[in-house]
Structures are given as C-alpha cells and as structure tokens.
PDB file of C-alpha atoms and ligand atoms in Angstrom:
ATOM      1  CA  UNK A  18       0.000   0.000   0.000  1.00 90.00           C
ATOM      2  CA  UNK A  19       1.050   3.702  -0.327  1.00 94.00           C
ATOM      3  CA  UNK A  20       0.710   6.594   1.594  1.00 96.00           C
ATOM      4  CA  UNK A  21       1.781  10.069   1.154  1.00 97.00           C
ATOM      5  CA  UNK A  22       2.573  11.738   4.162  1.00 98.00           C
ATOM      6  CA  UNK A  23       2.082  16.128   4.150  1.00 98.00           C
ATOM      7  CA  UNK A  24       4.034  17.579   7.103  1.00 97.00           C
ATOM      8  CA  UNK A  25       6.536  20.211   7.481  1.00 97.00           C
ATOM      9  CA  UNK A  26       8.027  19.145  11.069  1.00 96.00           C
ATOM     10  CA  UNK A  27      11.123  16.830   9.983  1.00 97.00           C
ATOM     11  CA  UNK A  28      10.703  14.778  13.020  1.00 96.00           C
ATOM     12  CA  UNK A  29       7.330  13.825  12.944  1.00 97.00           C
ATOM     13  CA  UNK A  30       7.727  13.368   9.520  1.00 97.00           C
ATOM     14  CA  UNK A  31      10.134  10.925   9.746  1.00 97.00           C
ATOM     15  CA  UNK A  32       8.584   9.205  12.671  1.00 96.00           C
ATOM     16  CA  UNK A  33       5.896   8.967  10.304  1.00 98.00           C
ATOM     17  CA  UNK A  34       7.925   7.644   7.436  1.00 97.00           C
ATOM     18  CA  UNK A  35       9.644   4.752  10.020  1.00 96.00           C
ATOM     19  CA  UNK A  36       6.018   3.903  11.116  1.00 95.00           C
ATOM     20  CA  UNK A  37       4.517   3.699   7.761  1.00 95.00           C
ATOM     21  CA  UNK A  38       7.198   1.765   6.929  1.00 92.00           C
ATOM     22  CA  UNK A  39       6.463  -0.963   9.470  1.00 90.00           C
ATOM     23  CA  UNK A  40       3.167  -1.053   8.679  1.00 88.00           C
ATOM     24  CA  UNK A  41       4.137  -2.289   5.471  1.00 87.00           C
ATOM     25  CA  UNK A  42       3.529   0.946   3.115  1.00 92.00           C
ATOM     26  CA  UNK A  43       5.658   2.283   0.777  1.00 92.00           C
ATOM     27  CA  UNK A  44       5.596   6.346   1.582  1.00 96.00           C
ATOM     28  CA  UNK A  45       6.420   9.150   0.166  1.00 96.00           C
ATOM     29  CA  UNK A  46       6.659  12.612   1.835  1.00 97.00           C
ATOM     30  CA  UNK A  47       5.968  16.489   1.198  1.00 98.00           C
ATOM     31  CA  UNK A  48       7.178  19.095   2.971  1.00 98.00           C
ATOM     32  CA  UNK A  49       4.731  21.932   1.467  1.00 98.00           C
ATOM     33  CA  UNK A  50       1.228  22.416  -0.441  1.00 97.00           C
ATOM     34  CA  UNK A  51       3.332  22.894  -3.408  1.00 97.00           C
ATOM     35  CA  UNK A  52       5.238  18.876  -3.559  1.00 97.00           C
ATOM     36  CA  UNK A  53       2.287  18.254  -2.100  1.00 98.00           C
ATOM     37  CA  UNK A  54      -0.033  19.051  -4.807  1.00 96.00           C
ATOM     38  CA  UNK A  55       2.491  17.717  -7.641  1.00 96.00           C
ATOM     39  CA  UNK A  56       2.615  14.151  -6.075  1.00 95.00           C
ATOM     40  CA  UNK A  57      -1.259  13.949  -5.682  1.00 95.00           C
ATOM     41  CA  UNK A  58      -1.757  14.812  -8.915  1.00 92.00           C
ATOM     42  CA  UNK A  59       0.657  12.481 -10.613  1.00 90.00           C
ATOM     43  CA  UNK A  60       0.536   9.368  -8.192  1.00 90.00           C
ATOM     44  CA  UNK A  61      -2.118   7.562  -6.558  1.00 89.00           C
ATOM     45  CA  UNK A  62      -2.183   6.950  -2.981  1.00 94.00           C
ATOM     46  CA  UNK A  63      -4.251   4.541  -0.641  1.00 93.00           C
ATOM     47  CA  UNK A  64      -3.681   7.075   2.464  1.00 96.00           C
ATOM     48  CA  UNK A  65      -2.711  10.456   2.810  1.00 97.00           C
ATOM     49  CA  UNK A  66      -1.588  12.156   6.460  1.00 98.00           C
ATOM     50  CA  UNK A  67      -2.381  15.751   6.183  1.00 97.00           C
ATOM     51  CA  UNK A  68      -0.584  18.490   8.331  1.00 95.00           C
ATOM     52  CA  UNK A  69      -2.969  21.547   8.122  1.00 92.00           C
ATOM     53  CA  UNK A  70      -0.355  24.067   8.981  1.00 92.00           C
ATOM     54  CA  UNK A  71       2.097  24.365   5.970  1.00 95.00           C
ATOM     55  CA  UNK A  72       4.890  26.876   4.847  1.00 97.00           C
ATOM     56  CA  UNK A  73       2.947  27.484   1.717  1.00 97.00           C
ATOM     57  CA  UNK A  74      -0.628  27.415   2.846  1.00 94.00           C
ATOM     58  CA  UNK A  75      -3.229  25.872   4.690  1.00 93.00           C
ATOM     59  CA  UNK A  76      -3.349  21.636   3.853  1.00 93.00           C
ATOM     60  CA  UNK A  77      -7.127  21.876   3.611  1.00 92.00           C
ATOM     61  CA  UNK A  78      -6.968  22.992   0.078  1.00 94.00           C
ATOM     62  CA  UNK A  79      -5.134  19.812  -0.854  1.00 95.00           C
ATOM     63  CA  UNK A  80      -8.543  17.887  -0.369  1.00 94.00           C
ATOM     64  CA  UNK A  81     -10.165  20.087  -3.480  1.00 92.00           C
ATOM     65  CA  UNK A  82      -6.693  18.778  -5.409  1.00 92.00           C
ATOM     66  CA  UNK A  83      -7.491  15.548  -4.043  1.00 91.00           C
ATOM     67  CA  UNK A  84     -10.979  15.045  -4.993  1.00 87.00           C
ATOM     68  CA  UNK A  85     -10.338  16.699  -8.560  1.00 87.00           C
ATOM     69  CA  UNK A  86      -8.090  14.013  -9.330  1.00 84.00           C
ATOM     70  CA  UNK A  87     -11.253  11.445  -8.381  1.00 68.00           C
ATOM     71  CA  UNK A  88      -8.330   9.045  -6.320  1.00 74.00           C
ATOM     72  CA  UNK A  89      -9.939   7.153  -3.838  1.00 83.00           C
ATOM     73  CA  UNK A  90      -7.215   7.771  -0.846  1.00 93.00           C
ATOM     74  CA  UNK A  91      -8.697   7.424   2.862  1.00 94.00           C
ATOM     75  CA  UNK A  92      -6.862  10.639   4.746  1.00 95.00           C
ATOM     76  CA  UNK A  93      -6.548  11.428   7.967  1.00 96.00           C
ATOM     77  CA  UNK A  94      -5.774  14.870   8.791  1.00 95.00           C
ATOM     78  CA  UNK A  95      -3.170  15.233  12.000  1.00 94.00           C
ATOM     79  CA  UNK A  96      -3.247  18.808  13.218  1.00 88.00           C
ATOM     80  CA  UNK A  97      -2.164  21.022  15.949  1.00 83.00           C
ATOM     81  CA  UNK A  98      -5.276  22.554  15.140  1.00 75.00           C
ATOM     82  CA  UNK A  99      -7.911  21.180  16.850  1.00 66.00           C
ATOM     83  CA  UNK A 100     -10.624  23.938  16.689  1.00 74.00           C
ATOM     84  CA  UNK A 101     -13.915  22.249  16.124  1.00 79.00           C
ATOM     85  CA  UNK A 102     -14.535  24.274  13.506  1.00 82.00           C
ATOM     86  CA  UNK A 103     -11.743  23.236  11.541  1.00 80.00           C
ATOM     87  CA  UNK A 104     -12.333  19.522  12.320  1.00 81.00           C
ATOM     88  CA  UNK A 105     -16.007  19.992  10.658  1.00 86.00           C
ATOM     89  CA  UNK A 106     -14.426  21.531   7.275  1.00 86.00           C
ATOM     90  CA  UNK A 107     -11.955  18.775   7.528  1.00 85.00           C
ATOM     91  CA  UNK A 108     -14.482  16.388   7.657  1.00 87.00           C
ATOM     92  CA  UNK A 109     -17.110  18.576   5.054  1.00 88.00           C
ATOM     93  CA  UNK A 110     -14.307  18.449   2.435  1.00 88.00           C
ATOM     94  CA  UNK A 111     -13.572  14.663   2.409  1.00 87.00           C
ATOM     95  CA  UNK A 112     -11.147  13.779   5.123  1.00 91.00           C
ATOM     96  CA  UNK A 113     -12.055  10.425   6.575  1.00 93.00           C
ATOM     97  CA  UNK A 114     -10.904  11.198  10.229  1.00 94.00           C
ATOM     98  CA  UNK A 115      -8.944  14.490  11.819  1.00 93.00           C
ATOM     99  CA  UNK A 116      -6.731  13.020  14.789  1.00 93.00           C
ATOM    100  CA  UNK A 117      -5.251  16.319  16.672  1.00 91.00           C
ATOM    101  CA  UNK A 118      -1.840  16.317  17.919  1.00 92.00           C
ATOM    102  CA  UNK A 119      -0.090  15.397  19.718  1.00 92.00           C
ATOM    103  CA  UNK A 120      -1.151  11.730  19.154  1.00 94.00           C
ATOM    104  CA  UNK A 121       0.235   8.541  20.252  1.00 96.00           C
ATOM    105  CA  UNK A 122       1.462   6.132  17.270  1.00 95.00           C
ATOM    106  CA  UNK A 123      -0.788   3.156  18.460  1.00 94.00           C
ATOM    107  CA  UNK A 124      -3.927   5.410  18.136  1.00 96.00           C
ATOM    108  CA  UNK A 125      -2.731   6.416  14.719  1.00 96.00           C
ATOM    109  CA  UNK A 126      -2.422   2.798  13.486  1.00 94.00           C
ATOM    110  CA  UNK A 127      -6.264   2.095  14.660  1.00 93.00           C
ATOM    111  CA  UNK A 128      -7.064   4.954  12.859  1.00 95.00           C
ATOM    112  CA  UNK A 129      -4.775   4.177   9.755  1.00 95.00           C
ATOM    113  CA  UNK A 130      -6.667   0.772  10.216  1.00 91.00           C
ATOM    114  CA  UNK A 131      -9.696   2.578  10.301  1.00 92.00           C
ATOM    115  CA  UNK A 132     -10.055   4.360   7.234  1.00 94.00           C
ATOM    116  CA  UNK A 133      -8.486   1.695   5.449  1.00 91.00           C
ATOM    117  CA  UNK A 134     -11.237  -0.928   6.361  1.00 90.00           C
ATOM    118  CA  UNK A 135     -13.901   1.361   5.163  1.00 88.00           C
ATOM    119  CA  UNK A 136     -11.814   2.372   1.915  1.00 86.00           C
ATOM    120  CA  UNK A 137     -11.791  -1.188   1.044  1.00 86.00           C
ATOM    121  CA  UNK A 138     -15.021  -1.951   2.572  1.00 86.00           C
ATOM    122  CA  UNK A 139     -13.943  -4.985   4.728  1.00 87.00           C
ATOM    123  CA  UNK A 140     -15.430  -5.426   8.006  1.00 85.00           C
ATOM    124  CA  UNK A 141     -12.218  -7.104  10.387  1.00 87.00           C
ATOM    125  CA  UNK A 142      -8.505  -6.834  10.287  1.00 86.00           C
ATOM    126  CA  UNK A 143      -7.795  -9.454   7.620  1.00 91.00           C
ATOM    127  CA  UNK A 144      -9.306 -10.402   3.937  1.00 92.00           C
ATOM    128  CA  UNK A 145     -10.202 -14.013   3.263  1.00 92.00           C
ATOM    129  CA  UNK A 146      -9.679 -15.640   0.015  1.00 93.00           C
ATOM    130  CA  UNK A 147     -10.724 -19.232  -0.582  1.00 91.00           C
ATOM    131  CA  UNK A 148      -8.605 -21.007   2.095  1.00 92.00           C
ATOM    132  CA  UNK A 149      -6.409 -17.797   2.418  1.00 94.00           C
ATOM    133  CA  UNK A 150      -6.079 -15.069   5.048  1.00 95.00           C
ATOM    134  CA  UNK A 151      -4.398 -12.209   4.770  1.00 94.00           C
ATOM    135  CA  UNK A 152      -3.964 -10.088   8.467  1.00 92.00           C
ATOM    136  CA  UNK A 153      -3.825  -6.681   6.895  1.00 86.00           C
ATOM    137  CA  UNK A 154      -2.005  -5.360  10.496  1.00 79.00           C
ATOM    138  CA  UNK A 155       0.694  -8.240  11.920  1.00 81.00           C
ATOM    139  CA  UNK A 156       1.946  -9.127   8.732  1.00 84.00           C
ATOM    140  CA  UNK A 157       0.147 -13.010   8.634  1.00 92.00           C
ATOM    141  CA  UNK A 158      -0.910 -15.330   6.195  1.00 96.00           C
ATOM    142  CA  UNK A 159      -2.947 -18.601   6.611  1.00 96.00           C
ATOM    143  CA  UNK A 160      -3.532 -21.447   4.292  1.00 95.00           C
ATOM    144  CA  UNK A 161      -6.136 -23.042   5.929  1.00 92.00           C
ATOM    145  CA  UNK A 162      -4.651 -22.961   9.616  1.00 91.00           C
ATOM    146  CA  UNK A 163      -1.284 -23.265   7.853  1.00 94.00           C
ATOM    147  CA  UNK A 164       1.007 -20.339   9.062  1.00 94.00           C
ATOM    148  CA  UNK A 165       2.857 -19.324   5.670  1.00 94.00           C
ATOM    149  CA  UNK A 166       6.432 -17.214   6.173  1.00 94.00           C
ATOM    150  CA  UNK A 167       6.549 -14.846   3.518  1.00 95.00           C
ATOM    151  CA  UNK A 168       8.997 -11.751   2.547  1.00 94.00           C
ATOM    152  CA  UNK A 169       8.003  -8.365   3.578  1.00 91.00           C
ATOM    153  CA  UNK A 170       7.259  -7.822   0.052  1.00 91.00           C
ATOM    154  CA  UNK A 171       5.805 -10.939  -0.648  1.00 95.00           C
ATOM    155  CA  UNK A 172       3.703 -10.334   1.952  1.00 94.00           C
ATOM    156  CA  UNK A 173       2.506  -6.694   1.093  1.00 92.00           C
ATOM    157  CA  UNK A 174       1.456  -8.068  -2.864  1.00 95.00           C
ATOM    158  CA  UNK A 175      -0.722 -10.707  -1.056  1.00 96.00           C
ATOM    159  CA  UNK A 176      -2.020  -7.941   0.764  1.00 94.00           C
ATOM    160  CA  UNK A 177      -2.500  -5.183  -2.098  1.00 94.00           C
ATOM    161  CA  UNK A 178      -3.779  -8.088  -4.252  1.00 96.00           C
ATOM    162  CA  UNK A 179      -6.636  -9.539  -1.589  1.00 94.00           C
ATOM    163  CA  UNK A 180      -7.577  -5.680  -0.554  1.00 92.00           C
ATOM    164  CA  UNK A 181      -8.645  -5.705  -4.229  1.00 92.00           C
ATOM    165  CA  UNK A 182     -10.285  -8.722  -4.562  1.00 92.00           C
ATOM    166  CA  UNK A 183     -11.925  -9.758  -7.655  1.00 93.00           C
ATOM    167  CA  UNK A 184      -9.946  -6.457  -9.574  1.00 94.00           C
ATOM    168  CA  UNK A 185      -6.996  -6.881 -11.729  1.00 96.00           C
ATOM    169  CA  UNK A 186      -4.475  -4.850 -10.576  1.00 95.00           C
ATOM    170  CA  UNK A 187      -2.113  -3.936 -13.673  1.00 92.00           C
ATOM    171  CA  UNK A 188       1.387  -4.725 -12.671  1.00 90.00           C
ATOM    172  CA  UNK A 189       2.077  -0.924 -12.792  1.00 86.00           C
ATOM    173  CA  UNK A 190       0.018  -0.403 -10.230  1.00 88.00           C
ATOM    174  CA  UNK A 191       0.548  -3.178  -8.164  1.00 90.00           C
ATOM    175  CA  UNK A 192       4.617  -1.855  -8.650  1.00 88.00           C
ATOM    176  CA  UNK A 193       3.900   1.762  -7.538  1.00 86.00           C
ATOM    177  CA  UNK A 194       2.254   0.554  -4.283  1.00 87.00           C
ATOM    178  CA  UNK A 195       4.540  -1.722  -3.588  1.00 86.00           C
ATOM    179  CA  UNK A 196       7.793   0.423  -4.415  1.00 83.00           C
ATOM    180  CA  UNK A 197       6.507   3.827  -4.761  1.00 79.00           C
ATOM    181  CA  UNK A 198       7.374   5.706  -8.133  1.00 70.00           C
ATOM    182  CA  UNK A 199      11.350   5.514  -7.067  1.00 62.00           C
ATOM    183  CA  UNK A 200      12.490   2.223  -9.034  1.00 62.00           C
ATOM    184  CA  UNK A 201      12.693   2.525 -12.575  1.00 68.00           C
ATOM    185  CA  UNK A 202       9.532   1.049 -14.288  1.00 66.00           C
ATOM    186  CA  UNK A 203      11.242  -1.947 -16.615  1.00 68.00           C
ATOM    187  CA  UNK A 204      13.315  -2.823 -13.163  1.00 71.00           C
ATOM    188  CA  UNK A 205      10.193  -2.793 -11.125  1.00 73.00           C
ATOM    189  CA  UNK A 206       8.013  -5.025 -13.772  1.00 79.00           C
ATOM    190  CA  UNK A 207      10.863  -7.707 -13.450  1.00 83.00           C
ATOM    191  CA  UNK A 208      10.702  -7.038  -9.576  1.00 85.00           C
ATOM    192  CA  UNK A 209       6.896  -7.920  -9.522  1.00 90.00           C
ATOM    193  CA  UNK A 210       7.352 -11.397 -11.636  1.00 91.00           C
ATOM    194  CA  UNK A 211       9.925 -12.623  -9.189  1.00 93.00           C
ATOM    195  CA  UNK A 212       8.139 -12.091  -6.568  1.00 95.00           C
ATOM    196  CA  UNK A 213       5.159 -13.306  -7.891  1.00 96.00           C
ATOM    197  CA  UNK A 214       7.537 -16.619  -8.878  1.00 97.00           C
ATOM    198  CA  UNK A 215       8.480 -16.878  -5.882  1.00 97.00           C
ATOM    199  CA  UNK A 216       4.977 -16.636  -3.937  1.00 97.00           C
ATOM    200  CA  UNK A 217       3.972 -19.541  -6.321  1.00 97.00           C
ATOM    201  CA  UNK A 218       6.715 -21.570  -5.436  1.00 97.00           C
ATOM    202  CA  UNK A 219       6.019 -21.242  -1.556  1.00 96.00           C
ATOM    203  CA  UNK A 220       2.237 -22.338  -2.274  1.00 96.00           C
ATOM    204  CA  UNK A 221       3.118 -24.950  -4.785  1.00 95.00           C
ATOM    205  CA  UNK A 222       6.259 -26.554  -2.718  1.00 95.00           C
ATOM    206  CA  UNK A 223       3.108 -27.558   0.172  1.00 94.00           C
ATOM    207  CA  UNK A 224       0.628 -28.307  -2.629  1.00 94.00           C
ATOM    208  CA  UNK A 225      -1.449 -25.202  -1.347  1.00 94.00           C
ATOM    209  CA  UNK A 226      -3.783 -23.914  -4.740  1.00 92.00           C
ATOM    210  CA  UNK A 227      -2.372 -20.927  -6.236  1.00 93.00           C
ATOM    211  CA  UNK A 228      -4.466 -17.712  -4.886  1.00 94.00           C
ATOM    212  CA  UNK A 229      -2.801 -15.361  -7.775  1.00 97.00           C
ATOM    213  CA  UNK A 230      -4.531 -15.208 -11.384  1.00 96.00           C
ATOM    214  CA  UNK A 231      -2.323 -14.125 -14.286  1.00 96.00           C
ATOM    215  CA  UNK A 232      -4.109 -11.709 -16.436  1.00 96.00           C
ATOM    216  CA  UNK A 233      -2.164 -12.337 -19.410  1.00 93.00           C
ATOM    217  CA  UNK A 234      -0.729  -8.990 -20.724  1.00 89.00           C
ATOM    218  CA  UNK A 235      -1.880  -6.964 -18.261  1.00 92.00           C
ATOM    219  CA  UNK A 236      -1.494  -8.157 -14.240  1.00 94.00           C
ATOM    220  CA  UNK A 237      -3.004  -9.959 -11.466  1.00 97.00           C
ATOM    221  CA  UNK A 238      -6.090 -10.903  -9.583  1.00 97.00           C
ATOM    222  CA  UNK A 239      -7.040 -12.969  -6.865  1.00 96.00           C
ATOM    223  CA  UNK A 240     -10.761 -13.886  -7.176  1.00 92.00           C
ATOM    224  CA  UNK A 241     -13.061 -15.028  -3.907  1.00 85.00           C
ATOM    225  CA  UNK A 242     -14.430 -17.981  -5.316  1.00 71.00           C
TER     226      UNK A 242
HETATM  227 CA1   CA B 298       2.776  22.194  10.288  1.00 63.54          CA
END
C-alpha cells in the first residue's frame, strides 16, 4: 500500500515515514502544499496524512486537489489545530478522520486501520480468500490454519492483491504501491514477476492452490471464489 505523508516538522515526519514503513507501506513525503499538490496529482495513494499548517498554505486545500483528481485515498488529517470548527471543514471536504496532535502512534495505526477498512469496505482486520487469510495489520498469512512465512514484500502483494479482490491490478500499479514511483519502471516489472515466482513456489512446494490469477498482458487478480 502507499501513503503520502504532508508535514513540514522533519521529526514527525520521519517518525511517520519509520512507522509507515512498518506497517508495510511504501511512503512518500511532502514538505509543502506545493510537492504536495504535484505528487497527488501524478501518483495515486491509498492514504494520505495531512498536516494543516504548511509553509505554503493551509493543507485543507489539498482535499479540493485531491478530490479533482477522483483518487480514492482514505486521509486522515493530524493537526495542531484542533478547533472544532476546523475539524467539521476537515471532515465537510472529504477527510475520513482528523486526529489532533499530539497523538500517540498506536492510536494512529487504529485509525490508519480505520479508514483503510472502510476504503476497502472490509469489516475485520484481515481479507479471506478461498482457504487464504491475509492479516492486513501483523503481517500473517494462513492457508487453511497453515502459518505461511513470507517476505516483507511478498507479503505486502498478497495484501494489495486480496484488498482488491476480484480487480486486476495492472502490474504498474501493483509496482507503484509496492515500491513507490522511485524504481525505474522496466526494473520494477521484473521485480513484480519474481516475486510473484516466488509466492507460487512457496504455495506450490506444500501443494497449497495458487491464490494469484495471471491476467495475461496486463497483471493480477485474486478472485473469492
Ligand atoms: Ca505544520
């Protein structure tokens, strides 16, 4: 998954970036309305963290950029600003939650977990596929009541690919979430069919069935059947 991450306080910002990280998203990070506003235009994100206070202007005006680029990213706006009033236009303009700082890290992650549930419109903290679950939150994955050890990256392909189940997810796309828009695209294509090798391998080697479709030309799916 990716997140972008708005905030002009380098610590907090990169406490963001290290938590993110663990939480198995690949982030990148603005430090003004301006990279702000060029990122959300030419990416797509699955989360955004939104500072309101910014060098260049106020973060609320990122959510018109946001919504004019029709992405469906859950965001949660984190502000020292926690006026009700500014909460409400948070909310009015299409933030999914406003948590005001300072905030703890654990009650980010419910929220993070939060948003993301309803932005992929799953109920609990894991998808189920066939025989497979996927934890979306301690890195897990059953076969049956098999525990299967996976990469980190393995793992977060599982997860991008059972968050959108019954989709094909090009392998552009499933490349940008997984590595952000920093690896070079033909490098990044030949990432994604390793991996995907090697997930096949692991299912294969304890005759599990084979969750990933090929979608010849174009990506993969996995499909709730
Ligand atoms: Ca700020």
């Amino acid at each position: 998954m990716r997140a972008l991450v708005v905030e002009d306080e380098p610590l907090l910002r990169e406490s963001l970036d290290d938590h993110l990280f663990q939480q198995g998203f690949t982030t990148d990070l603005a430090i003004d309305k301006r990279e702000a506003e060029e990122l959300l235009i030419s990416q797509e994100y699955d989360l955004l963290l939104l500072d309101l206070s910014l060098p260049d202007g106020d973060g609320l005006d990122l959510l018109n950029t946001l919504k004019a680029t029709d992405a469906n990213t859950a965001t949660i706006i984190l502000s020292a600003r926690g006026e009700l009033e500014d909460r409400i236009l948070g909310l009015e303009r299409g933030s999914d939650d406003y948590l005001p700082k300072p905030f703890s890290m654990l009650e980010l992650t419910a929220r993070i977990h939060a948003v993301l549930r309803r932005r992929f419109k799953i109920q609990d903290n894991y998808v189920k596929i066939g025989e497979l679950t996927i934890y979306l939150d301690t890195n897990t994955i059953l076969y049956k009541d098999n525990n299967l050890e996976f990469t980190d990256t393995e793992y977060r392909i599982l997860r991008y690919l059972a968050l959108n189940k019954n989709k094909t997810v090009t392998r552009i796309t499933l490349s940008e979430h997984i590595w952000g828009d920093k690896v070079d695209d033909r490098f990044s294509l030949d990432f994604v069919n390793s991996h995907i090798k090697n997930i096949r391998r692991k299912f294969s080697s304890r005759n599990f069935t084979d969750p990933i479709k090929t979608v010849y030309g174009i990506g993969y799916r996995m499909e709730d059947v």
